[in-house]
Short mmCIF file of C-alpha atoms in Angstrom, two decimals:
data_model
loop_
_atom_site.label_atom_id
_atom_site.label_comp_id
_atom_site.label_asym_id
_atom_site.label_seq_id
_atom_site.Cartn_x
_atom_site.Cartn_y
_atom_site.Cartn_z
CA MET D 1 7.81 39.32 23.24
CA ASN D 2 9.15 36.38 25.15
CA ASN D 3 12.28 35.26 23.09
CA THR D 4 12.37 32.23 24.61
CA VAL D 5 12.28 28.96 22.96
CA THR D 6 10.43 25.97 23.62
CA ILE D 7 10.14 22.67 22.74
CA ARG D 8 7.31 20.17 22.07
CA THR D 9 7.02 16.71 20.92
CA ARG D 10 5.08 14.39 19.41
CA LYS D 11 3.79 11.55 17.88
CA PHE D 12 6.33 9.44 20.59
CA MET D 13 6.03 5.83 19.43
CA THR D 14 8.88 3.23 20.71
CA THR D 15 10.17 0.88 18.31
CA ARG D 16 11.19 -2.08 20.76
CA ARG D 17 13.21 -3.87 18.24
CA LEU D 18 14.94 -1.62 17.21
CA GLN D 19 15.18 -0.38 21.54
CA ARG D 20 14.68 3.29 21.46
CA GLU D 21 11.66 6.04 21.06
CA GLN D 22 11.33 8.06 18.20
CA VAL D 23 9.46 11.21 18.79
CA VAL D 24 8.67 14.33 15.71
CA THR D 25 9.93 17.72 17.56
CA ASP D 26 8.49 20.88 17.23
CA VAL D 27 10.29 23.66 18.21
CA LEU D 28 9.62 27.33 19.04
CA HIS D 29 11.70 30.24 18.92
CA PRO D 30 10.61 33.49 17.77
CA GLY D 31 12.92 35.96 16.76
CA LYS D 32 15.35 33.68 17.24
CA ALA D 33 17.25 31.79 14.93
CA THR D 34 17.26 27.59 14.08
CA VAL D 35 18.15 26.27 16.69
CA PRO D 36 21.03 24.09 16.87
CA LYS D 37 21.40 20.79 17.73
CA THR D 38 23.35 20.44 20.91
CA GLU D 39 21.31 22.23 22.64
CA ILE D 40 18.33 20.43 21.77
CA TRP D 41 19.32 17.19 22.50
CA GLY D 42 19.69 18.93 26.30
CA THR D 43 16.15 20.03 26.76
CA LEU D 44 15.25 16.15 24.91
CA ALA D 45 17.41 14.69 27.80
CA LYS D 46 15.99 16.69 30.64
CA MET D 47 12.17 15.71 29.14
CA TYR D 48 13.10 12.00 28.88
CA LYS D 49 15.70 12.31 31.62
CA THR D 50 18.42 10.72 30.13
CA THR D 51 21.55 11.16 28.93
CA PRO D 52 22.08 14.09 26.03
CA ASN D 53 24.35 11.10 23.90
CA VAL D 54 22.14 9.02 24.09
CA ILE D 55 19.85 11.08 22.00
CA PHE D 56 19.42 11.46 17.89
CA VAL D 57 17.46 14.57 16.42
CA PHE D 58 17.42 14.90 12.80
CA GLY D 59 16.17 16.89 9.51
CA PHE D 60 14.67 20.07 11.55
CA ARG D 61 13.12 22.36 9.05
CA THR D 62 12.05 25.61 9.36
CA HIS D 63 8.11 26.50 8.93
CA PHE D 64 7.69 29.90 5.73
CA GLY D 65 8.85 32.64 7.87
CA ASP D 66 9.80 31.52 10.92
CA GLY D 67 9.31 30.77 14.26
CA LYS D 68 8.86 26.95 14.37
CA THR D 69 10.53 24.12 13.34
CA THR D 70 9.81 20.56 12.70
CA GLY D 71 12.71 17.33 13.92
CA LEU D 72 12.36 14.15 13.86
CA GLY D 73 14.07 12.45 16.83
CA MET D 74 15.66 9.50 18.57
CA ILE D 75 16.08 8.33 22.08
CA TYR D 76 18.10 5.00 22.59
CA ASP D 77 17.92 3.02 25.71
CA SER D 78 21.62 3.10 26.07
CA LEU D 79 25.09 3.64 24.51
CA GLY D 80 25.64 0.37 23.31
CA HIS D 81 22.36 0.43 21.21
CA THR D 82 22.74 3.74 19.47
CA LYS D 83 26.27 2.11 18.06
CA LYS D 84 24.82 -0.74 16.64
CA ASP D 85 21.55 1.10 15.12
CA GLU D 86 22.26 4.41 14.36
CA PRO D 87 23.83 5.64 11.21
CA LYS D 88 27.32 6.02 11.65
CA HIS D 89 27.07 9.90 9.92
CA ARG D 90 24.68 10.74 13.13
CA LEU D 91 27.40 9.26 16.00
CA ALA D 92 29.98 11.22 13.80
CA ARG D 93 27.80 13.52 15.49
CA HIS D 94 27.91 12.56 18.57
CA GLY D 95 31.53 12.52 17.96
CA LEU D 96 31.70 7.93 18.99
CA TYR D 97 32.29 7.30 14.80
CA GLU D 98 35.05 9.23 12.80
CA LYS D 99 35.41 8.50 8.88
CA THR D 100 38.51 7.04 8.04
CA SER D 101 39.97 9.09 4.40
CA ARG D 102 38.02 7.38 1.18
CA LYS D 103 42.18 7.56 1.10
CA GLN D 104 43.23 4.82 2.99
CA ARG D 105 40.62 2.84 2.44
CA LYS D 106 41.01 2.35 -1.58
CA GLU D 107 45.15 2.33 -0.45
CA ARG D 108 44.53 -0.35 2.54
CA THR D 109 42.67 -3.06 -0.13
CA SER D 110 45.22 -2.70 -2.49
CA ARG D 111 47.79 -3.53 0.24
CA ILE D 112 45.44 -6.59 1.02
CA LYS D 113 45.20 -7.84 -3.01
CA ARG D 114 48.65 -7.77 -2.63
CA VAL D 115 48.81 -10.86 -0.22
CA MET D 116 47.66 -13.93 -0.89
CA GLY D 117 46.77 -16.51 1.79
CA THR D 118 46.43 -16.47 5.26
CA ALA D 119 48.67 -13.46 5.06
CA LYS D 120 45.72 -11.69 4.48
CA ALA D 121 44.63 -12.05 7.83
CA SER D 122 47.24 -10.01 10.11
CA LEU D 123 46.18 -7.30 6.95
CA VAL D 124 43.01 -6.59 7.96
CA LEU D 125 43.46 -6.33 11.38
CA ALA D 126 45.68 -4.43 10.80
CA LYS D 127 45.61 -0.14 11.69
CA GLY D 128 43.45 2.73 9.68
CA SER D 129 41.07 -0.29 9.46
CA GLN D 130 37.63 1.23 10.79
CA LEU D 131 36.42 -1.56 11.98
CA GLU D 132 39.28 -1.35 14.94
CA ILE D 133 38.52 3.24 15.46
CA GLY D 134 34.91 1.67 15.72
CA GLN D 135 35.41 -0.49 18.20
CA GLN D 136 37.80 1.53 20.15
CA LYS D 137 35.01 3.80 20.92
CA GLU D 138 33.43 1.64 23.07
CA MET O 1 -53.90 -31.77 37.40
CA ALA O 2 -53.54 -35.51 34.98
CA ALA O 3 -50.00 -36.01 35.71
CA PRO O 4 -50.39 -39.77 37.01
CA GLU O 5 -52.62 -41.04 33.70
CA VAL O 6 -49.85 -39.12 31.46
CA LEU O 7 -46.90 -40.98 33.32
CA GLU O 8 -49.18 -44.16 32.83
CA SER O 9 -48.93 -43.36 28.93
CA ASP O 10 -46.24 -42.24 28.87
CA LEU O 11 -43.78 -45.21 31.32
CA PRO O 12 -44.01 -48.52 27.50
CA ASN O 13 -42.54 -45.58 25.80
CA ALA O 14 -40.11 -44.21 27.35
CA VAL O 15 -39.21 -47.63 28.86
CA ALA O 16 -38.29 -48.50 24.85
CA LEU O 17 -36.82 -45.38 24.36
CA LEU O 18 -34.23 -46.12 27.26
CA LYS O 19 -33.07 -49.81 26.05
CA ASN O 20 -32.90 -48.36 21.94
CA LEU O 21 -30.86 -45.21 23.76
CA GLN O 22 -28.51 -48.10 25.16
CA GLU O 23 -28.12 -49.80 22.05
CA GLN O 24 -27.85 -47.23 20.03
CA VAL O 25 -24.63 -46.38 23.10
CA MET O 26 -22.99 -49.96 23.16
CA ALA O 27 -23.23 -49.26 19.25
CA VAL O 28 -21.16 -46.19 18.81
CA THR O 29 -19.08 -46.94 21.49
CA ALA O 30 -17.71 -49.46 19.66
CA GLN O 31 -17.26 -47.89 16.15
CA VAL O 32 -15.71 -45.62 18.27
CA GLN O 33 -12.92 -48.01 19.53
CA ALA O 34 -12.57 -49.15 16.09
CA LEU O 35 -11.89 -45.60 14.78
CA THR O 36 -9.20 -44.93 17.98
CA LYS O 37 -8.19 -48.92 16.87
CA LYS O 38 -7.37 -47.62 13.40
CA VAL O 39 -5.37 -44.14 13.66
CA GLN O 40 -2.97 -45.97 16.56
CA ALA O 41 -2.45 -48.72 13.75
CA LYS O 42 -1.61 -45.59 11.27
CA ALA O 43 -4.48 -46.20 8.62
CA TYR O 44 -4.75 -42.68 8.16
CA PRO O 45 -1.54 -41.39 7.23
CA THR O 46 -1.73 -37.48 7.76
CA GLU O 47 2.10 -36.60 7.47
CA LYS O 48 1.40 -34.73 3.71
CA GLY O 49 -1.48 -32.60 5.37
CA LEU O 50 -5.41 -32.82 4.73
CA SER O 51 -6.79 -31.40 1.80
CA LEU O 52 -8.81 -28.42 2.05
CA LEU O 53 -12.36 -30.10 1.63
CA GLU O 54 -11.44 -33.11 4.40
CA VAL O 55 -10.89 -30.02 7.00
CA LYS O 56 -13.43 -28.12 6.18
CA ASP O 57 -15.55 -30.87 6.55
CA GLN O 58 -15.02 -31.67 9.18
CA LEU O 59 -15.02 -27.57 10.53
CA LEU O 60 -18.78 -28.07 9.60
CA LEU O 61 -19.52 -30.55 11.20
CA MET O 62 -17.46 -29.86 14.80
CA TYR O 63 -19.55 -26.55 14.05
CA LEU O 64 -22.34 -28.29 15.01
CA MET O 65 -21.96 -30.31 17.33
CA ASP O 66 -20.75 -27.77 19.77
CA LEU O 67 -23.82 -24.65 18.87
CA SER O 68 -26.02 -28.31 19.15
CA HIS O 69 -24.63 -28.45 22.22
CA LEU O 70 -25.30 -24.77 23.43
CA ILE O 71 -28.68 -24.97 22.17
CA LEU O 72 -29.04 -28.06 25.06
CA ASP O 73 -27.30 -25.74 27.70
CA LYS O 74 -29.72 -22.71 26.65
CA ALA O 75 -32.68 -24.97 26.02
CA SER O 76 -32.08 -26.21 29.86
CA GLY O 77 -31.63 -23.20 31.74
CA GLY O 78 -28.82 -22.92 31.74
CA SER O 79 -26.68 -19.64 31.13
CA LEU O 80 -23.47 -19.44 28.41
CA GLN O 81 -21.30 -17.19 30.07
CA GLY O 82 -17.74 -18.47 29.53
CA HIS O 83 -18.83 -21.73 28.52
CA PRO O 84 -16.81 -23.57 26.72
CA ALA O 85 -18.08 -24.55 23.69
CA VAL O 86 -18.05 -21.17 23.27
CA LEU O 87 -14.36 -20.70 22.42
CA ARG O 88 -14.25 -24.03 20.86
CA LEU O 89 -16.91 -22.18 17.92
CA VAL O 90 -15.42 -18.63 18.00
CA GLU O 91 -11.70 -20.23 17.13
CA ILE O 92 -13.93 -23.05 14.32
CA ARG O 93 -15.06 -19.76 12.55
CA THR O 94 -11.93 -18.09 12.40
CA VAL O 95 -10.68 -21.39 11.03
CA LEU O 96 -13.74 -21.61 8.65
CA GLU O 97 -12.86 -17.83 7.91
CA LYS O 98 -9.35 -17.76 7.55
CA LEU O 99 -10.03 -20.28 4.41
CA ARG O 100 -12.31 -18.39 2.63
CA PRO O 101 -9.59 -16.96 -0.10
CA LEU O 102 -8.30 -20.88 -0.37
CA ASP O 103 -11.95 -21.22 -1.72
CA GLN O 104 -12.27 -18.16 -4.02
CA LYS O 105 -8.74 -19.76 -5.39
CA LEU O 106 -10.24 -22.88 -6.27
CA LYS O 107 -13.62 -22.27 -6.67
CA TYR O 108 -12.71 -22.31 -10.55
CA GLN O 109 -10.88 -25.83 -10.08
CA ILE O 110 -14.78 -27.35 -8.11
CA ASP O 111 -16.89 -26.05 -10.31
CA LYS O 112 -16.19 -27.61 -13.27
CA LEU O 113 -15.13 -30.58 -11.21
CA VAL O 114 -18.49 -30.70 -10.09
CA LYS O 115 -20.11 -30.13 -13.06
CA THR O 116 -18.64 -32.74 -15.33
CA ALA O 117 -20.03 -35.22 -12.43
CA VAL O 118 -22.58 -34.12 -12.74
CA THR O 119 -24.08 -33.94 -16.74
CA GLY O 120 -21.36 -36.47 -17.63
CA SER O 121 -19.80 -33.84 -20.48
CA LEU O 122 -19.42 -30.17 -20.76
CA SER O 123 -21.39 -28.52 -23.64
CA GLU O 124 -19.03 -26.63 -25.95
CA SER O 125 -19.79 -23.30 -25.60
CA ASP O 126 -19.48 -23.49 -21.37
CA PRO O 127 -17.11 -21.13 -19.98
CA LEU O 128 -15.72 -23.41 -18.32
CA ARG O 129 -14.06 -25.06 -20.74
CA PHE O 130 -11.92 -22.31 -22.61
CA LYS O 131 -8.63 -22.53 -21.58
CA PRO O 132 -5.52 -20.09 -23.29
CA HIS O 133 -4.90 -19.39 -26.87
CA PRO O 134 -1.97 -18.01 -26.79
CA SER O 135 -2.45 -18.18 -31.22
CA ASN O 136 -4.91 -15.50 -30.15
CA MET O 137 -2.74 -13.27 -29.53
CA MET O 138 -1.21 -12.73 -32.66
CA SER O 139 -2.80 -10.02 -34.65
CA LYS O 140 -5.74 -11.07 -36.88
CA LEU O 141 -6.02 -7.49 -39.26
CA SER O 142 -2.40 -8.71 -40.94
CA SER O 143 -3.66 -8.75 -44.21
CA GLY O 144 -0.46 -10.99 -45.65
CA ASP O 145 -1.39 -13.83 -44.22
CA GLU O 146 -5.10 -13.72 -43.54
CA GLU O 147 -4.97 -17.51 -44.83
CA GLU O 148 -2.47 -18.68 -42.86
CA ASP O 149 -3.82 -17.43 -39.71
CA GLU O 150 -7.02 -18.95 -40.38
CA ALA O 151 -5.04 -22.23 -41.19
CA GLU O 152 -3.87 -21.33 -38.05
CA GLU O 153 -6.82 -21.24 -35.82
CA GLY O 154 -8.82 -23.92 -37.26
CA GLN O 155 -6.60 -26.82 -35.70
CA SER O 156 -5.66 -25.60 -32.23
CA GLY O 157 -9.56 -24.12 -32.48
CA ALA O 158 -10.59 -27.84 -31.59
CA SER O 159 -12.02 -27.45 -27.84
CA GLY O 160 -11.57 -23.46 -27.54
CA MET O 161 -14.07 -20.75 -28.72
CA LYS O 162 -15.54 -21.13 -31.95
CA SER O 163 -14.30 -18.73 -34.68
CA GLY O 164 -18.83 -18.33 -34.52
CA LYS O 165 -18.85 -19.29 -38.20
CA GLY O 166 -21.69 -21.88 -38.40
CA THR O 167 -24.44 -21.41 -36.67
CA ALA O 168 -25.27 -17.51 -35.04
CA LYS O 169 -23.81 -17.12 -31.69
CA LYS O 170 -23.63 -13.89 -29.23
CA TYR O 171 -20.71 -12.13 -30.65
CA VAL O 172 -17.72 -12.35 -27.83
CA PRO O 173 -15.69 -10.07 -28.38
CA PRO O 174 -11.63 -11.34 -27.55
CA ARG O 175 -10.15 -9.88 -24.95
CA LEU O 176 -6.30 -10.40 -25.02
CA VAL O 177 -5.81 -9.87 -29.15
CA PRO O 178 -3.77 -6.08 -29.14
CA VAL O 179 -6.15 -3.57 -31.40
CA HIS O 180 -4.55 -0.45 -33.87
CA TYR O 181 -4.44 2.67 -32.54
CA ASP O 182 -6.40 4.50 -35.22
CA GLU O 183 -6.72 8.13 -33.75
CA THR O 184 -6.46 10.89 -36.66
CA GLU O 185 -5.14 13.82 -35.86
CA ALA O 186 -9.20 15.16 -36.75
CA GLU O 187 -9.88 13.06 -33.61
CA ARG O 188 -7.01 14.72 -31.56
CA GLU O 189 -7.66 18.24 -32.65
CA LYS O 190 -11.82 16.85 -31.55
CA LYS O 191 -10.88 15.86 -27.93
CA ARG O 192 -8.74 19.15 -27.00
CA LEU O 193 -11.40 21.26 -28.26
CA GLU O 194 -14.15 19.58 -25.66
CA ARG O 195 -10.94 20.00 -22.99
CA ALA O 196 -10.63 23.57 -23.91
CA LYS O 197 -13.82 23.75 -23.48
CA ARG O 198 -14.14 21.91 -20.22
CA ARG O 199 -11.70 24.62 -18.70
CA ALA O 200 -13.02 27.20 -20.52
CA LEU O 201 -16.76 27.12 -18.51
CA SER O 202 -16.18 26.78 -15.54
CA SER O 203 -13.09 29.53 -15.22
CA SER O 204 -13.52 33.07 -13.54
CA VAL O 205 -15.81 34.66 -16.33
CA ILE O 206 -17.71 32.66 -17.71
CA ARG O 207 -18.81 32.04 -13.91
CA GLU O 208 -19.12 35.79 -12.70
CA LEU O 209 -21.85 35.50 -16.03
CA LYS O 210 -24.06 32.95 -14.75
CA GLU O 211 -24.05 34.30 -11.39
CA GLN O 212 -25.46 37.94 -12.89
CA TYR O 213 -28.31 35.47 -14.68
CA SER O 214 -29.01 33.32 -12.16
CA ASP O 215 -31.77 33.83 -9.66
CA ALA O 216 -30.03 30.86 -6.93
CA PRO O 217 -29.04 33.40 -4.24
CA GLU O 218 -25.11 34.60 -4.28
CA GLU O 219 -22.49 32.39 -2.86
CA ILE O 220 -19.42 33.26 -0.82
CA ARG O 221 -17.32 30.96 -0.60
CA ASP O 222 -13.91 30.93 1.15
CA ALA O 223 -12.44 29.06 -2.37
CA ARG O 224 -9.13 28.47 -2.71
CA HIS O 225 -7.68 28.27 -6.36
CA PRO O 226 -8.08 24.51 -7.39
CA HIS O 227 -3.38 24.08 -7.65
CA VAL O 228 -3.45 25.21 -4.41
CA THR O 229 -5.84 23.14 -2.49
CA ARG O 230 -4.35 19.93 -4.62
CA GLN O 231 -0.88 20.97 -3.23
CA SER O 232 -1.11 21.41 -0.05
CA GLN O 233 -3.24 18.30 -0.38
CA GLU O 234 -0.19 16.68 -1.18
CA ASP O 235 2.08 18.67 1.60
CA GLN O 236 0.23 17.34 4.63
CA HIS O 237 0.49 13.88 2.42
CA ARG O 238 4.36 14.14 2.43
CA ILE O 239 4.68 15.17 6.71
CA ASN O 240 2.62 12.60 7.21
CA TYR O 241 4.47 10.35 5.73
CA GLU O 242 7.75 11.70 6.91
CA GLU O 243 6.53 11.83 10.59
CA SER O 244 5.08 9.09 10.47
CA MET O 245 8.02 6.81 8.86
CA MET O 246 10.97 9.02 10.20
CA VAL O 247 12.56 10.07 7.55
CA ARG O 248 13.51 13.10 5.75
CA LEU O 249 12.67 12.53 1.39
CA SER O 250 13.77 14.64 -0.95
CA VAL O 251 11.84 17.18 -3.10
CA SER O 252 12.77 16.97 -6.46
CA LYS O 253 12.68 19.76 -8.96
CA ARG O 254 9.69 19.97 -10.52
CA GLU O 255 8.10 19.53 -6.60
CA LYS O 256 9.83 22.60 -6.03
CA GLY O 257 8.39 24.77 -9.37
CA ARG O 258 4.97 23.17 -8.03
CA ARG O 259 5.00 24.35 -4.94
CA LYS O 260 6.45 27.82 -5.51
CA ARG O 261 3.36 28.19 -8.51
CA ALA O 262 0.89 27.05 -5.89
CA ASN O 263 2.26 29.97 -3.41
CA VAL O 264 1.79 32.24 -6.40
CA MET O 265 -1.40 31.52 -6.31
CA SER O 266 -2.83 31.57 -3.47
CA SER O 267 -1.66 35.29 -3.30
CA GLN O 268 -5.53 36.80 -4.65
CA ILE O 269 -3.52 39.66 -6.41
CA HIS O 270 -2.98 37.70 -9.07
CA SER O 271 -6.98 35.99 -10.17
CA LEU O 272 -7.21 39.88 -10.41
CA THR O 273 -5.54 40.63 -13.17
CA HIS O 274 -5.11 37.37 -14.60
CA PHE O 275 -7.86 35.73 -16.45
CA SER O 276 -8.09 32.05 -18.63
CA ASP O 277 -7.94 31.84 -22.04
CA ILE O 278 -12.45 31.21 -23.62
CA SER O 279 -11.75 31.50 -27.32
CA ALA O 280 -12.59 27.71 -27.09
CA LEU O 281 -16.58 28.84 -26.29
CA THR O 282 -15.92 32.37 -28.14
CA GLY O 283 -14.60 30.86 -30.68
CA GLY O 284 -11.71 33.02 -31.17
CA ALA O 285 -7.82 33.27 -31.45
CA PRO O 286 -6.14 31.29 -28.83
CA HIS O 287 -4.76 34.21 -26.30
CA LEU O 288 -2.21 33.40 -23.84
CA ASP O 289 -1.44 36.38 -20.59
CA GLU O 290 1.78 37.62 -21.12
CA ASP O 291 3.70 35.80 -18.68
CA GLN O 292 2.28 32.15 -20.08
CA ASN O 293 3.87 30.54 -22.50
CA SER O 294 2.62 28.63 -24.58
CA THR O 295 3.33 24.24 -23.99
CA LYS O 296 4.54 25.01 -27.76
CA LYS O 297 7.11 26.80 -26.17
CA ARG O 298 7.29 25.31 -22.76
CA LYS O 299 8.75 22.66 -25.01
CA LYS O 300 11.40 23.43 -26.79
CA ILE O 301 12.72 25.92 -23.89
CA ALA O 302 12.81 22.20 -21.85
CA LYS O 303 14.40 20.57 -25.13
CA LYS O 304 16.58 23.06 -25.38
CA GLY O 305 17.94 22.69 -21.76
CA GLN O 306 18.23 19.12 -22.47
CA LYS O 307 20.27 19.19 -25.55
CA LYS O 308 23.54 20.96 -24.21
CA LYS O 309 24.25 18.56 -21.80
CA GLY O 310 24.13 15.45 -23.07
CA PHE O 311 21.08 13.75 -21.30
CA ARG O 312 20.07 14.94 -17.85
CA ARG O 313 17.95 13.25 -16.25
CA ARG O 314 15.08 15.30 -14.67
CA ARG O 315 13.25 14.66 -11.45
#
């Protein structure tokens, strides 16, 4: 049997407001395990003639008795639009976002609370803020 | 041809009509000029908008004018292709249709006003006269305060529905009064029995008996179990939603259980050995399959699970 992986897309729709296109991807992989997302980025990028870093896929469910997996995908116009519209956990899968740990965030808020007035401003933009890391990567 | 004679007899009429036309045109221009002067002098303030009835009036008049314009053109042999009056008509029509729901909302008030204007006053049992009476929400069945209720009703029922004391009128049951729930144990048992009978009638045993004794030709259908078709329909609905909304919905435990059961039932082997309960028709004691629990047992099991770790939400 032919053991190649086929990727087909359907339900293509352009959401202009969010500057992206959304598709439903069908991955046919008879006799293999579910295809990892990085491969799917590469194939979809070739299909839609963009770079793999603007492609975000999620929600892959393999149907009963392997062979076919269905997932949802978004293809953005540019990297800037992805930063704005895509949720953070999906950006993290591409390495475009890193979460500060919960402990650090709580320490930071307690530091800010201890100070009153204009001194707060200097602490808000201090190191360790989530805002800063997101902006660095741009 | 009698053309010259017809012309001669028509000539004085035509001249008179033309003179008439001239006078009327002058009168119309005078009126229009007066109107425009008034509008410019801001005698018709429209900052607060026009009333719905005025707007409708104007729109209908404009519609009529455009229609007559079109009829005139068509009657004199012109074509309606790309005629500007057609566009105007379409616009007015759309506006009128969009005003229709507003009309519906005002219908009650307008009807009432028109009726009062026409008849002078409304009769006693007029359905347009009813207004909400919150005192009617109190239950009239409490025997202790019957007299108090009647006294209150007498005061508030001046312009409302009559309680039907004096004249023999058609009984109109009050709609908003709460009714006491009174189903006894016996009635509940009867309902349960009826439901069980209906279920038994559509079981496989009874169906096969029917097929055996009926003269109709035997139908072979690729019919799936009703639970399975329902579950597959729901699955399809869920898939459609997920793909159109671009989200993945979470599946609760109940849903998972239902899906599993649907998968089990779709295997035809299950129906070979499991028969549904027809004791409702035969009158015997209700018997159940070994692997099926009765509803009472199922409830007991469920309750046990909940009691152990406090309140556990079952999704």
